[in-house]
Coordinates of C-alpha atoms and ligand atoms in Angstrom, one line a residue:
M1 CA 9.9 -5.7 -87.9
L2 CA 9.7 -3.1 -85.2
V3 CA 6.2 -4.2 -84.3
R4 CA 7.3 -7.8 -84.1
H5 CA 10.2 -6.9 -81.8
A6 CA 8.0 -4.9 -79.6
L7 CA 5.6 -7.9 -79.4
I8 CA 8.3 -10.3 -78.5
L9 CA 9.6 -7.9 -76.0
A10 CA 6.2 -7.5 -74.5
V11 CA 5.7 -11.3 -74.3
L12 CA 9.1 -11.6 -72.7
L13 CA 8.6 -8.8 -70.3
L14 CA 5.1 -9.6 -69.1
P15 CA 5.7 -12.9 -67.4
T16 CA 9.0 -11.6 -65.9
R17 CA 7.2 -8.7 -64.4
A18 CA 4.4 -11.1 -63.0
V19 CA 7.0 -13.4 -61.6
A20 CA 9.0 -10.5 -60.1
L21 CA 5.8 -9.3 -58.5
R22 CA 4.9 -12.7 -57.1
T23 CA 8.3 -13.5 -55.7
R24 CA 8.9 -10.1 -54.2
P25 CA 7.9 -10.3 -50.5
P26 CA 4.5 -8.7 -49.9
N27 CA 4.0 -5.1 -48.9
I28 CA 2.5 -4.7 -45.4
V29 CA -0.1 -2.0 -44.9
F30 CA -0.9 -1.9 -41.2
I31 CA -3.8 0.5 -40.3
V32 CA -4.5 1.3 -36.7
A33 CA -7.6 3.2 -35.7
D34 CA -7.5 4.9 -32.2
D35 CA -10.1 4.1 -29.6
Y36 CA -12.4 2.5 -32.3
G37 CA -15.2 0.8 -30.5
H38 CA -16.2 -2.8 -31.1
R39 CA -19.8 -1.8 -32.0
D40 CA -18.6 1.0 -34.4
I41 CA -18.1 -0.8 -37.6
G42 CA -20.9 -1.7 -40.1
Y43 CA -20.6 -5.4 -39.7
H44 CA -21.0 -5.2 -35.9
G45 CA -24.2 -3.2 -36.3
A46 CA -23.0 0.4 -36.2
E47 CA -25.8 2.9 -36.9
F48 CA -23.5 4.7 -39.4
A49 CA -21.9 3.5 -42.6
T50 CA -18.4 2.1 -42.9
P51 CA -18.6 0.8 -46.5
T52 CA -14.9 0.6 -47.1
L53 CA -14.0 -1.3 -43.9
D54 CA -17.0 -3.6 -44.4
S55 CA -16.1 -4.5 -47.9
L56 CA -12.4 -5.0 -47.2
A57 CA -13.3 -7.2 -44.2
A58 CA -15.8 -9.1 -46.3
G59 CA -13.1 -10.0 -48.7
G60 CA -10.7 -11.1 -46.0
V61 CA -10.7 -12.7 -42.6
K62 CA -12.7 -11.0 -39.8
L63 CA -11.0 -11.6 -36.4
E64 CA -13.8 -12.2 -34.0
N65 CA -11.9 -13.7 -31.1
Y66 CA -9.3 -11.0 -31.2
Y67 CA -7.9 -9.0 -28.2
V68 CA -6.0 -5.8 -27.8
Q69 CA -5.0 -3.9 -24.6
P70 CA -7.4 -1.5 -22.9
I71 CA -5.3 1.6 -23.6
C72 CA -3.0 3.1 -26.2
S73 CA 0.7 2.8 -25.4
P74 CA 0.3 -0.8 -24.0
S75 CA -1.5 -2.0 -27.1
R76 CA 1.0 -0.3 -29.5
S77 CA 4.0 -1.6 -27.5
Q78 CA 2.7 -5.2 -27.9
L79 CA 1.9 -4.7 -31.5
M80 CA 5.4 -3.4 -32.1
T81 CA 7.4 -5.9 -30.1
G82 CA 5.3 -9.1 -29.7
R83 CA 5.8 -8.9 -25.9
Y84 CA 3.3 -8.6 -23.1
Q85 CA 3.4 -5.4 -21.1
I86 CA 4.7 -7.2 -18.0
H87 CA 7.7 -8.0 -20.2
T88 CA 8.5 -4.5 -21.2
G89 CA 7.7 -2.7 -17.9
L90 CA 4.8 -0.9 -19.6
Q91 CA 2.0 -2.5 -17.5
H92 CA 0.8 0.7 -15.8
S93 CA -1.2 3.4 -17.6
I94 CA 0.1 5.1 -20.7
I95 CA 3.2 7.1 -21.5
W96 CA 2.1 10.6 -20.7
P97 CA 3.8 13.3 -22.8
S98 CA 5.6 14.8 -19.7
Q99 CA 7.1 11.5 -18.5
P100 CA 10.7 10.6 -19.2
Y101 CA 10.4 7.0 -20.5
G102 CA 9.4 5.0 -23.5
L103 CA 9.3 1.5 -25.0
P104 CA 12.6 0.1 -23.8
L105 CA 15.3 0.3 -26.5
Q106 CA 16.5 -3.3 -26.2
Y107 CA 13.3 -4.7 -27.9
P108 CA 13.3 -4.7 -31.6
T109 CA 10.2 -3.3 -33.2
L110 CA 8.2 -4.6 -36.2
A111 CA 9.9 -1.9 -38.2
N112 CA 13.4 -3.1 -37.2
L113 CA 12.4 -6.6 -38.2
L114 CA 11.1 -5.5 -41.6
K115 CA 14.0 -3.2 -42.3
D116 CA 16.3 -6.1 -41.6
Q117 CA 14.4 -7.9 -44.3
G118 CA 15.1 -5.2 -46.9
Y119 CA 11.8 -3.4 -46.5
S120 CA 11.4 0.4 -46.7
T121 CA 9.6 1.3 -43.5
H122 CA 7.2 4.2 -42.9
A123 CA 5.1 5.4 -40.0
I124 CA 2.3 8.0 -40.4
G125 CA 0.2 9.3 -37.6
K126 CA 0.4 8.4 -33.9
W127 CA 3.5 7.0 -32.2
H128 CA 2.9 7.1 -28.4
L129 CA 5.9 4.9 -27.5
G130 CA 8.3 7.6 -26.1
L131 CA 9.6 11.0 -27.0
Y132 CA 11.8 12.3 -24.1
K133 CA 15.0 11.3 -25.9
E134 CA 15.3 11.1 -29.6
E135 CA 16.4 7.4 -29.4
Y136 CA 12.7 6.6 -28.5
T137 CA 11.2 8.2 -31.5
P138 CA 10.2 6.4 -34.7
L139 CA 13.3 7.2 -36.8
Y140 CA 15.4 5.4 -34.2
R141 CA 13.0 2.5 -33.9
G142 CA 13.3 1.1 -37.4
F143 CA 11.4 3.6 -39.5
D144 CA 12.9 5.2 -42.5
T145 CA 10.3 7.9 -42.5
F146 CA 7.8 9.4 -40.1
Y147 CA 5.1 11.9 -40.5
G148 CA 2.8 12.4 -37.5
Y149 CA 2.8 13.0 -33.8
W150 CA 4.7 11.5 -30.9
T151 CA 2.2 12.0 -28.0
G152 CA -1.1 10.1 -27.5
G153 CA -3.7 12.6 -28.6
E154 CA -4.2 16.2 -29.6
D155 CA -6.5 18.6 -31.4
Y156 CA -7.3 17.4 -35.0
Y157 CA -6.8 20.8 -36.5
T158 CA -4.2 22.7 -34.4
Y159 CA -2.0 19.7 -33.5
R160 CA -1.8 21.1 -30.0
T161 CA -1.9 19.1 -26.7
C162 CA -1.4 19.7 -23.0
D163 CA -0.3 17.5 -20.2
R164 CA -0.2 17.8 -16.4
V165 CA 2.0 16.2 -13.8
H166 CA 1.9 12.5 -13.3
Y167 CA 3.4 10.2 -10.8
D168 CA 2.6 7.1 -8.7
Q169 CA 3.0 7.5 -5.0
A170 CA 3.8 3.8 -4.6
I171 CA 7.0 4.2 -6.5
A172 CA 7.9 7.9 -6.6
E173 CA 7.9 11.2 -4.9
P174 CA 5.7 13.9 -6.3
P175 CA 7.6 15.9 -9.0
S176 CA 9.4 19.0 -7.9
A177 CA 7.2 21.3 -9.9
D178 CA 3.5 21.3 -10.5
G179 CA 2.1 22.6 -13.7
K180 CA 0.4 22.3 -17.0
F181 CA 2.5 21.9 -20.2
C182 CA 1.2 22.7 -23.6
G183 CA 2.7 22.5 -27.0
L184 CA 2.4 21.5 -30.6
D185 CA 3.1 18.0 -31.8
L186 CA 3.4 17.3 -35.6
R187 CA 6.6 16.2 -37.2
D188 CA 7.9 15.5 -40.7
M189 CA 10.7 13.0 -40.1
D190 CA 11.9 14.6 -36.8
Q191 CA 11.3 18.2 -37.8
P192 CA 8.4 20.3 -36.4
V193 CA 5.7 21.1 -39.0
T194 CA 4.1 24.5 -38.7
D195 CA 2.1 24.9 -41.9
K196 CA -0.8 22.4 -41.3
N197 CA -2.9 24.4 -38.8
G198 CA -6.5 23.9 -39.9
T199 CA -6.0 20.7 -41.8
Y200 CA -8.0 17.8 -40.3
S201 CA -5.6 15.1 -39.4
T202 CA -7.5 12.2 -41.1
L203 CA -7.1 14.1 -44.4
L204 CA -3.5 14.9 -43.8
Y205 CA -2.4 11.4 -42.9
T206 CA -4.4 9.9 -45.7
E207 CA -2.7 12.3 -48.2
K208 CA 0.7 11.4 -46.8
A209 CA -0.1 7.7 -47.1
V210 CA -1.2 8.1 -50.7
Q211 CA 1.9 10.0 -51.6
L212 CA 4.0 7.3 -50.0
I213 CA 2.3 4.5 -51.9
Q214 CA 2.8 6.4 -55.2
S215 CA 6.6 6.7 -54.5
A216 CA 6.8 3.1 -53.3
A217 CA 5.3 2.0 -56.6
T218 CA 8.6 3.0 -58.4
S219 CA 10.9 1.5 -55.7
E220 CA 12.6 -1.9 -55.9
K221 CA 12.0 -2.5 -52.3
P222 CA 8.8 -3.9 -50.7
F223 CA 7.4 -1.5 -48.1
F224 CA 5.9 -1.5 -44.7
L225 CA 3.4 1.3 -44.1
Y226 CA 2.3 1.7 -40.5
L227 CA -0.7 4.1 -40.7
A228 CA -1.8 4.9 -37.2
Y229 CA -4.7 7.3 -37.6
Q230 CA -5.5 9.8 -34.9
A231 CA -9.1 9.0 -35.6
V232 CA -11.3 8.3 -33.7
H233 CA -9.8 9.3 -30.4
D234 CA -11.2 12.4 -28.6
P235 CA -11.5 15.4 -29.0
L236 CA -14.7 15.0 -30.9
E237 CA -13.9 16.9 -34.1
A238 CA -14.8 16.3 -37.8
P239 CA -15.4 18.5 -40.8
D240 CA -19.2 19.3 -41.1
S241 CA -19.5 17.5 -44.4
Y242 CA -18.8 14.1 -42.7
I243 CA -21.2 14.8 -39.8
K244 CA -24.1 16.1 -42.0
P245 CA -25.3 12.7 -43.1
Y246 CA -25.8 11.8 -39.4
N247 CA -27.8 14.9 -38.4
H248 CA -30.6 12.4 -37.4
I249 CA -28.4 11.0 -34.6
Q250 CA -29.7 12.7 -31.5
D251 CA -26.7 12.2 -29.2
Q252 CA -24.3 15.0 -30.1
K253 CA -21.1 13.1 -29.2
R254 CA -22.3 10.0 -31.2
R255 CA -23.2 12.2 -34.1
I256 CA -19.7 13.8 -34.4
Y257 CA -18.1 10.4 -33.8
A258 CA -20.1 9.0 -36.7
G259 CA -18.6 11.8 -38.8
M260 CA -15.1 11.0 -37.6
V261 CA -15.6 7.3 -38.5
S262 CA -16.9 8.3 -41.9
A263 CA -13.7 10.3 -42.6
L264 CA -11.6 7.4 -41.4
D265 CA -13.5 5.0 -43.7
E266 CA -13.0 7.3 -46.7
G267 CA -9.3 7.6 -45.8
V268 CA -8.9 3.9 -45.9
K269 CA -10.7 3.9 -49.3
N270 CA -8.2 6.4 -50.6
V271 CA -5.3 4.3 -49.4
T272 CA -6.6 1.1 -50.9
D273 CA -7.5 2.9 -54.2
A274 CA -4.0 4.1 -54.3
L275 CA -2.7 0.6 -53.8
E276 CA -4.8 -0.6 -56.7
Q277 CA -4.1 2.3 -59.0
N278 CA -0.4 1.7 -58.5
E279 CA -0.7 -2.0 -59.1
L280 CA 0.5 -2.8 -55.6
W281 CA -2.7 -4.3 -54.2
D282 CA -2.1 -7.9 -55.6
N283 CA 1.0 -8.2 -53.5
T284 CA -0.1 -6.4 -50.3
V285 CA -1.4 -7.7 -47.0
L286 CA -3.6 -5.1 -45.3
I287 CA -4.1 -5.4 -41.6
F288 CA -6.7 -3.3 -39.8
T289 CA -7.0 -3.0 -36.1
T290 CA -8.2 -0.8 -33.3
D291 CA -5.8 -0.2 -30.4
N292 CA -8.4 -0.7 -27.6
G293 CA -12.1 -0.6 -27.0
G294 CA -14.3 2.4 -27.6
E295 CA -14.3 5.4 -25.2
V296 CA -18.0 5.6 -24.3
H297 CA -17.6 9.1 -22.9
S298 CA -16.3 10.4 -26.3
G299 CA -18.9 8.9 -28.7
G300 CA -17.5 5.3 -29.0
N301 CA -19.4 2.2 -28.2
N302 CA -18.9 -1.5 -27.5
W303 CA -22.5 -2.8 -26.9
P304 CA -23.4 -5.5 -26.1
L305 CA -19.9 -5.9 -24.5
R306 CA -19.4 -4.9 -20.9
G307 CA -17.1 -2.0 -19.9
A308 CA -15.1 0.2 -22.3
K309 CA -11.7 1.7 -23.0
H310 CA -9.5 1.7 -19.8
T311 CA -11.1 -1.4 -18.4
L312 CA -10.3 -5.1 -18.5
W313 CA -13.9 -6.0 -19.3
E314 CA -14.5 -7.2 -22.8
G315 CA -15.5 -3.7 -24.0
G316 CA -12.0 -2.6 -23.2
V317 CA -10.0 -5.5 -24.7
K318 CA -12.0 -7.2 -27.4
G319 CA -10.8 -5.5 -30.6
V320 CA -12.2 -4.8 -34.0
G321 CA -9.7 -6.3 -36.5
F322 CA -9.4 -8.0 -39.9
V323 CA -6.8 -9.0 -42.5
T324 CA -7.4 -8.8 -46.2
S325 CA -5.2 -9.7 -49.1
P326 CA -5.3 -11.3 -52.5
L327 CA -2.6 -13.6 -51.0
L328 CA -5.0 -15.3 -48.7
S329 CA -6.1 -18.7 -49.8
E330 CA -9.4 -18.6 -51.7
G331 CA -11.3 -20.4 -48.9
Q332 CA -10.3 -17.8 -46.4
K333 CA -11.7 -14.8 -48.3
G334 CA -14.9 -13.9 -46.5
K335 CA -14.2 -16.0 -43.4
V336 CA -15.0 -15.1 -39.9
S337 CA -12.3 -16.4 -37.5
T338 CA -13.2 -17.4 -34.0
D339 CA -9.7 -18.5 -33.2
M340 CA -8.0 -16.8 -30.3
M341 CA -5.7 -14.0 -31.4
H342 CA -4.0 -11.2 -29.5
V343 CA -2.3 -7.9 -30.4
S344 CA 1.1 -9.3 -29.4
D345 CA 0.7 -11.8 -32.2
W346 CA 1.3 -9.3 -35.0
F347 CA 5.1 -9.2 -34.7
P348 CA 5.6 -12.9 -35.3
T349 CA 2.6 -13.0 -37.7
V350 CA 4.1 -10.3 -39.9
A351 CA 7.5 -12.0 -39.6
D352 CA 5.9 -15.1 -41.1
I353 CA 4.1 -13.2 -43.8
V354 CA 7.4 -11.8 -45.1
G355 CA 9.4 -15.0 -44.5
A356 CA 11.6 -13.6 -41.7
K357 CA 12.9 -15.8 -38.9
V358 CA 12.3 -14.5 -35.4
N359 CA 15.4 -14.9 -33.2
S360 CA 14.2 -17.3 -30.4
S361 CA 16.3 -15.4 -27.9
L362 CA 13.6 -12.7 -28.1
A363 CA 11.3 -15.1 -26.2
L364 CA 8.1 -13.4 -27.6
D365 CA 4.7 -13.7 -26.0
G366 CA 3.0 -13.6 -29.4
F367 CA 2.3 -16.5 -31.8
S368 CA 2.3 -16.4 -35.5
Q369 CA -1.2 -16.4 -36.8
W370 CA -0.4 -16.4 -40.5
N371 CA -1.4 -20.1 -41.0
M372 CA -4.6 -19.4 -39.2
I373 CA -5.3 -16.3 -41.2
R374 CA -4.1 -17.4 -44.6
D375 CA -5.1 -21.1 -44.6
G376 CA -7.6 -21.5 -41.7
K377 CA -5.4 -23.7 -39.6
A378 CA -6.1 -23.6 -35.8
S379 CA -4.5 -20.9 -33.7
E380 CA -1.7 -22.0 -31.4
R381 CA -2.8 -19.5 -28.8
K382 CA -4.7 -21.0 -25.9
E383 CA -4.5 -18.1 -23.4
I384 CA -4.0 -14.4 -23.2
L385 CA -2.6 -12.5 -20.3
H386 CA -4.7 -9.3 -20.4
N387 CA -2.5 -7.6 -17.8
I388 CA -1.2 -7.5 -14.3
D389 CA -0.9 -4.0 -12.8
I390 CA 0.6 -4.1 -9.3
L391 CA 0.4 -0.4 -9.2
F392 CA -3.3 -0.7 -9.2
P393 CA -4.0 -2.4 -5.8
Q394 CA -7.3 -2.2 -4.0
K395 CA -8.5 -2.2 -0.5
G396 CA -10.8 -5.1 0.5
K397 CA -10.4 -8.8 1.2
K398 CA -7.8 -11.0 -0.2
L399 CA -9.4 -14.2 -1.5
F400 CA -7.6 -17.5 -2.1
N401 CA -4.8 -16.4 0.2
D402 CA -2.2 -18.9 -1.0
T403 CA -2.0 -17.7 -4.6
F404 CA -2.2 -14.4 -6.5
D405 CA -3.5 -11.5 -4.5
T406 CA -7.0 -10.8 -5.8
R407 CA -6.8 -7.2 -4.8
V408 CA -4.4 -6.5 -7.7
R409 CA -5.8 -5.4 -11.0
A410 CA -5.2 -8.4 -13.3
S411 CA -7.0 -10.5 -15.9
I412 CA -6.3 -13.6 -17.9
R413 CA -8.1 -15.6 -20.5
V414 CA -7.5 -19.4 -20.6
G415 CA -9.6 -21.2 -23.2
D416 CA -13.1 -20.0 -22.8
Y417 CA -12.7 -18.8 -19.2
K418 CA -11.7 -15.3 -18.2
L419 CA -10.8 -14.3 -14.7
L420 CA -10.7 -10.7 -13.5
C421 CA -9.4 -9.5 -10.2
G422 CA -8.8 -6.2 -8.3
D423 CA -10.6 -3.2 -9.8
P424 CA -11.0 -4.0 -13.5
G425 CA -12.6 -0.6 -14.1
D426 CA -16.1 0.5 -14.8
G427 CA -18.2 -2.6 -15.6
T428 CA -21.2 -0.8 -17.0
W429 CA -22.9 -2.2 -20.1
W430 CA -23.1 1.0 -22.1
P431 CA -25.9 0.9 -24.7
V432 CA -25.6 2.8 -28.0
P433 CA -27.1 6.2 -27.2
S434 CA -30.8 6.2 -28.1
I435 CA -30.7 2.7 -29.6
D436 CA -30.2 -0.3 -27.4
Q437 CA -32.4 0.9 -24.5
A438 CA -34.9 -1.9 -25.3
E439 CA -32.2 -4.5 -25.1
L440 CA -30.9 -3.0 -21.9
T441 CA -34.2 -3.2 -20.1
S442 CA -34.2 -6.9 -20.9
V443 CA -31.3 -7.2 -18.5
S444 CA -32.8 -8.5 -15.3
A445 CA -32.8 -6.4 -12.1
A446 CA -30.3 -8.8 -10.5
E447 CA -27.9 -8.4 -13.4
R448 CA -28.4 -4.6 -13.3
A449 CA -27.5 -4.6 -9.7
T450 CA -24.1 -6.0 -10.6
L451 CA -23.6 -3.0 -12.9
R452 CA -22.5 -1.2 -9.8
E453 CA -20.3 -3.8 -8.3
S454 CA -17.1 -2.7 -10.0
R455 CA -17.7 0.9 -9.4
P456 CA -16.3 1.6 -5.9
R457 CA -15.9 5.3 -6.5
G458 CA -13.3 5.5 -3.7
E459 CA -15.1 2.9 -1.5
P460 CA -13.5 -0.5 -0.9
A461 CA -15.1 -2.6 -3.6
A462 CA -17.6 -5.2 -2.5
K463 CA -16.0 -7.6 -4.9
N464 CA -12.6 -8.3 -6.4
L465 CA -12.9 -11.5 -8.3
W466 CA -15.0 -12.6 -11.3
L467 CA -15.0 -15.6 -13.6
F468 CA -16.8 -15.8 -16.9
N469 CA -17.2 -18.3 -19.7
I470 CA -16.7 -15.9 -22.6
R471 CA -17.8 -18.3 -25.2
D472 CA -21.2 -18.8 -23.5
D473 CA -21.4 -15.4 -22.0
P474 CA -19.5 -12.8 -24.2
S475 CA -21.2 -9.9 -22.3
E476 CA -19.9 -11.0 -18.9
R477 CA -23.2 -11.2 -17.2
Y478 CA -22.9 -14.5 -15.3
D479 CA -20.1 -14.5 -12.7
L480 CA -19.0 -18.1 -12.1
S481 CA -16.4 -17.4 -9.5
A482 CA -18.5 -18.8 -6.6
S483 CA -19.6 -21.9 -8.5
E484 CA -16.3 -22.9 -10.1
P485 CA -13.6 -22.3 -7.5
E486 CA -11.3 -24.9 -9.0
V487 CA -11.2 -22.9 -12.2
V488 CA -10.6 -19.7 -10.3
R489 CA -7.7 -21.3 -8.5
R490 CA -6.2 -22.6 -11.8
L491 CA -6.4 -19.2 -13.4
L492 CA -5.1 -17.4 -10.4
D493 CA -2.1 -19.8 -10.4
R494 CA -1.5 -18.9 -14.1
I495 CA -1.5 -15.2 -13.2
S496 CA 0.9 -15.9 -10.4
H497 CA 3.1 -17.7 -12.8
Y498 CA 3.1 -14.7 -15.2
N499 CA 3.6 -12.3 -12.2
S500 CA 6.8 -14.1 -11.3
T501 CA 8.2 -13.3 -14.8
A502 CA 7.2 -9.6 -14.7
L503 CA 9.6 -6.7 -14.9
P504 CA 9.0 -3.9 -12.4
P505 CA 6.5 -1.4 -13.8
Q506 CA 8.0 1.8 -15.1
F507 CA 6.1 5.0 -14.4
P508 CA 8.5 7.8 -13.7
P509 CA 7.2 11.1 -12.4
S510 CA 6.7 13.9 -15.0
D511 CA 9.7 16.0 -15.7
P512 CA 9.1 19.7 -15.8
A513 CA 12.0 20.0 -18.3
C514 CA 9.5 18.5 -20.8
D515 CA 7.7 21.9 -21.1
P516 CA 7.3 22.7 -24.8
K517 CA 7.9 26.4 -23.9
L518 CA 11.5 25.4 -23.4
H519 CA 11.7 23.7 -26.8
G520 CA 10.3 26.1 -29.4
G521 CA 6.7 25.4 -28.5
F522 CA 6.9 21.7 -29.6
W523 CA 6.7 18.5 -27.7
G524 CA 9.9 16.7 -28.2
P525 CA 13.1 15.3 -26.8
W526 CA 14.3 17.2 -23.8
R527 CA 17.1 14.9 -22.5
Ligands
NAG601 C1 -4.1 27.7 -35.4 O1 -5.3 28.2 -35.8 C2 -6.1 28.7 -34.8 C3 -7.4 29.1 -35.4 O2 -7.2 29.9 -36.6 C4 -5.5 29.8 -34.0 O3 -6.3 30.2 -33.0 C5 -4.2 29.2 -33.5 O4 -3.5 30.3 -32.8 C6 -3.3 28.7 -34.6 N1 -2.2 28.0 -33.9 C7 -0.9 28.2 -34.3 C8 0.1 27.5 -33.6 O5 -0.6 29.0 -35.2
NAG602 C1 -10.0 11.0 -50.4 O1 -9.7 11.4 -51.7 C2 -10.6 12.4 -52.3 C3 -10.3 12.6 -53.7 O2 -8.9 13.0 -53.8 C4 -10.5 13.7 -51.4 O3 -11.4 14.6 -51.9 C5 -10.9 13.3 -50.0 O4 -10.7 14.4 -49.2 C6 -10.0 12.2 -49.5 N1 -10.5 11.8 -48.2 C7 -9.7 11.6 -47.1 C8 -10.3 11.2 -45.9 O5 -8.5 11.8 -47.1
NAG603 C1 19.9 -13.9 -31.6 O1 20.0 -13.0 -30.5 C2 21.1 -13.3 -29.7 C3 21.1 -12.3 -28.5 O2 20.9 -11.0 -28.9 C4 22.4 -13.1 -30.5 O3 23.5 -13.4 -29.7 C5 22.4 -14.0 -31.7 O4 23.5 -13.8 -32.6 C6 21.1 -13.9 -32.5 N1 21.0 -14.9 -33.5 C7 20.8 -14.6 -34.8 C8 20.6 -15.8 -35.7 O5 20.6 -13.5 -35.2
NAG604 C1 -7.2 -14.9 4.2 O1 -6.4 -14.3 5.2 C2 -7.1 -13.4 6.0 C3 -6.1 -12.8 6.9 O2 -5.1 -13.6 7.3 C4 -8.2 -14.2 6.8 O3 -8.9 -13.3 7.6 C5 -9.1 -14.8 5.8 O4 -10.1 -15.6 6.4 C6 -8.4 -15.7 4.8 N1 -9.3 -16.0 3.7 C7 -9.3 -17.3 3.2 C8 -10.4 -17.5 2.1 O5 -8.6 -18.2 3.6
NAG605 C1 4.0 -10.2 -8.1 O1 5.4 -10.2 -8.3 C2 6.0 -9.1 -7.5 C3 7.5 -9.1 -7.9 O2 8.0 -10.3 -7.9 C4 5.8 -9.4 -6.0 O3 6.4 -8.4 -5.3 C5 4.4 -9.4 -5.7 O4 4.2 -9.8 -4.4 C6 3.6 -10.4 -6.6 N1 2.2 -10.1 -6.5 C7 1.3 -11.1 -6.2 C8 0.0 -10.6 -6.0 O5 1.6 -12.3 -6.2

């Protein structure tokens, strides 16, 4: 009798549980790697192994026409709000630890959106969207919990970072005091953490993510986990055990970087294992992205793309990214998408995934890409404003005098065409150390001469306008600006249009009151 009851109960319970799982909105696990180069993943030809990332991507949709911003805060601000930098005032540089500003408070973040939908919301790792007042920190921006750091980079073991004074002479007087500010930056919720000195951050953040997944398994609510690893930003640090398999890599920076990537890959494995072990994987959408191109001076690489982190060349803005989930339609699993997508698309895309309506008064720059990712429909995005930075003007000649000033750093993609103007940053093609030399020598002498064209090093640049067809020429070798002036004009007019909608750039001078010495040795709110 008892057995029969138990059986009936089991039969009754099983389908209910399955239905409950299916109708519950999916969990969102959003993993951001820092400064992770386009070349630095197995499926793009990395000379080190990323088995977890490769297999996750192979079972999902690889985003191969996907763009991010060339540096940290701007990319993260767009990811969090669905707005271009010109529409938040964050178009210049990053938010340095000593500067009194942050992502403006009037823009709801992805965490706000998901919290409104009944999600529990959790951030682990890097924030980098403001810390000078507590209102700018994660617990005030939609996250229920936070474990990580508020600044942009630090030591992987000691959690210590320094900053110097920043200001822009075009809009501000130099700060009253000069100096160097140093302090610790690791928080549990909003409280300083002091007992992790010596623990490598990739291990720490992975452990926190696994714990969070374990507790989410027993919760009624769906969850949003924003796991923004410190890896693989500089400084170049990794436990020896991760570097050892790459002792054959001659270049020391590249060798350590390989170890950092290996630890990251293992961290993602532990996270996905935890999702599976806790029976959450079937109802989870996992998004993986870099925040910008690889930093070639710190081990990263973007070959065969031109340029690197900090620049508007493809090496700075073409991102590694993929989405994987059992919830994708069968035909999409294993697909490589060449549809245009941008980091500002995540906000409306995730809204779509969870069935949230985005208030149209937000006037987002992003497009939902969920139909493209889940079902293979065409992307609605036809252009990407890479940026306009009026605080980055240049000497030299103004071309096409009646439209956008080509001396200003700006770039736009419209269809297959990409226009760059001003000083887009170092346009070198950086080969993988000790590997792609043969390929590099196949670049003709004339092409190699253009390697230097965007490197004025204080001199007025010889050039401030380039046009490429990115589909035909993904490595930006053949400048079409002279041969296709009508396209140049059309794209400059688009930039001009965007410029007319821009907010003034924020870039306040550093505030000496930030000094961690005045705040218990920690970076944190000082106003
Ligand atoms: C962290 O550990 C290092 C190495 O043992 C030590 O030099 C440093 O003073 C420690 N930092 C703190 C804040 O305790
Ligand atoms: C992954 O989990 C294993 C087993 O618990 C652990 O030894 C390893 O340090 C973890 N790796 C990372 C990167 O957290
Ligand atoms: C959309 O936002 C506007 C402006 O903030 C607000 O007045 C309106 O109530 C919002 N609509 C909905 C449906 O939330
Ligand atoms: C743009 O204006 C400058 C200064 O007025 C002039 O010297 C130059 O020839 C003009 N260039 C073009 C392409 O019209
Ligand atoms: C961009 O817009 C700003 C603010 O409206 C204006 O001052 C500036 O002249 C414009 N720049 C260009 C190059 O059109």
